[in-house]
Amino acid sequence: MDDVLSLVTNVGFPVAISFVLLRYVLHTMEEKLEKIHSSISHLIEITQDSASSQQSKHDS
């Protein structure tokens, strides 16, 4: 029984901390990826608007 308790104490705590840290990192990365996605989408819209306005100037 002492061996099992020692194993859980020695291995269980680092595993639990690893899961907590992994969850934090994934949550943080998710927020940053969403911001990057939003910025890229906005940049694509601006680029398309600029290209279409230049196209209409050349057609005139």
PDB file of C-alpha atoms in Angstrom, residues 6-19:
ATOM      1  CA  SER A   6       4.281   6.746  -3.026  1.00  0.00           C
ATOM      2  CA  LEU A   7       3.756   6.120  -6.757  1.00  0.00           C
ATOM      3  CA  VAL A   8       0.579   8.244  -6.856  1.00  0.00           C
ATOM      4  CA  THR A   9       2.256  11.010  -4.856  1.00  0.00           C
ATOM      5  CA  ASN A  10       5.406  11.045  -6.966  1.00  0.00           C
ATOM      6  CA  VAL A  11       3.802  10.560 -10.368  1.00  0.00           C
ATOM      7  CA  GLY A  12       0.279  11.870  -9.794  1.00  0.00           C
ATOM      8  CA  PHE A  13       1.231  15.369  -8.708  1.00  0.00           C
ATOM      9  CA  PRO A  14       3.518  16.080 -11.676  1.00  0.00           C
ATOM     10  CA  VAL A  15       0.895  14.672 -14.041  1.00  0.00           C
ATOM     11  CA  ALA A  16      -1.812  16.855 -12.481  1.00  0.00           C
ATOM     12  CA  ILE A  17       0.381  19.950 -12.720  1.00  0.00           C
ATOM     13  CA  SER A  18       1.204  19.064 -16.330  1.00  0.00           C
ATOM     14  CA  PHE A  19      -2.493  18.870 -17.202  1.00  0.00           C
TER      15      PHE A  19
END
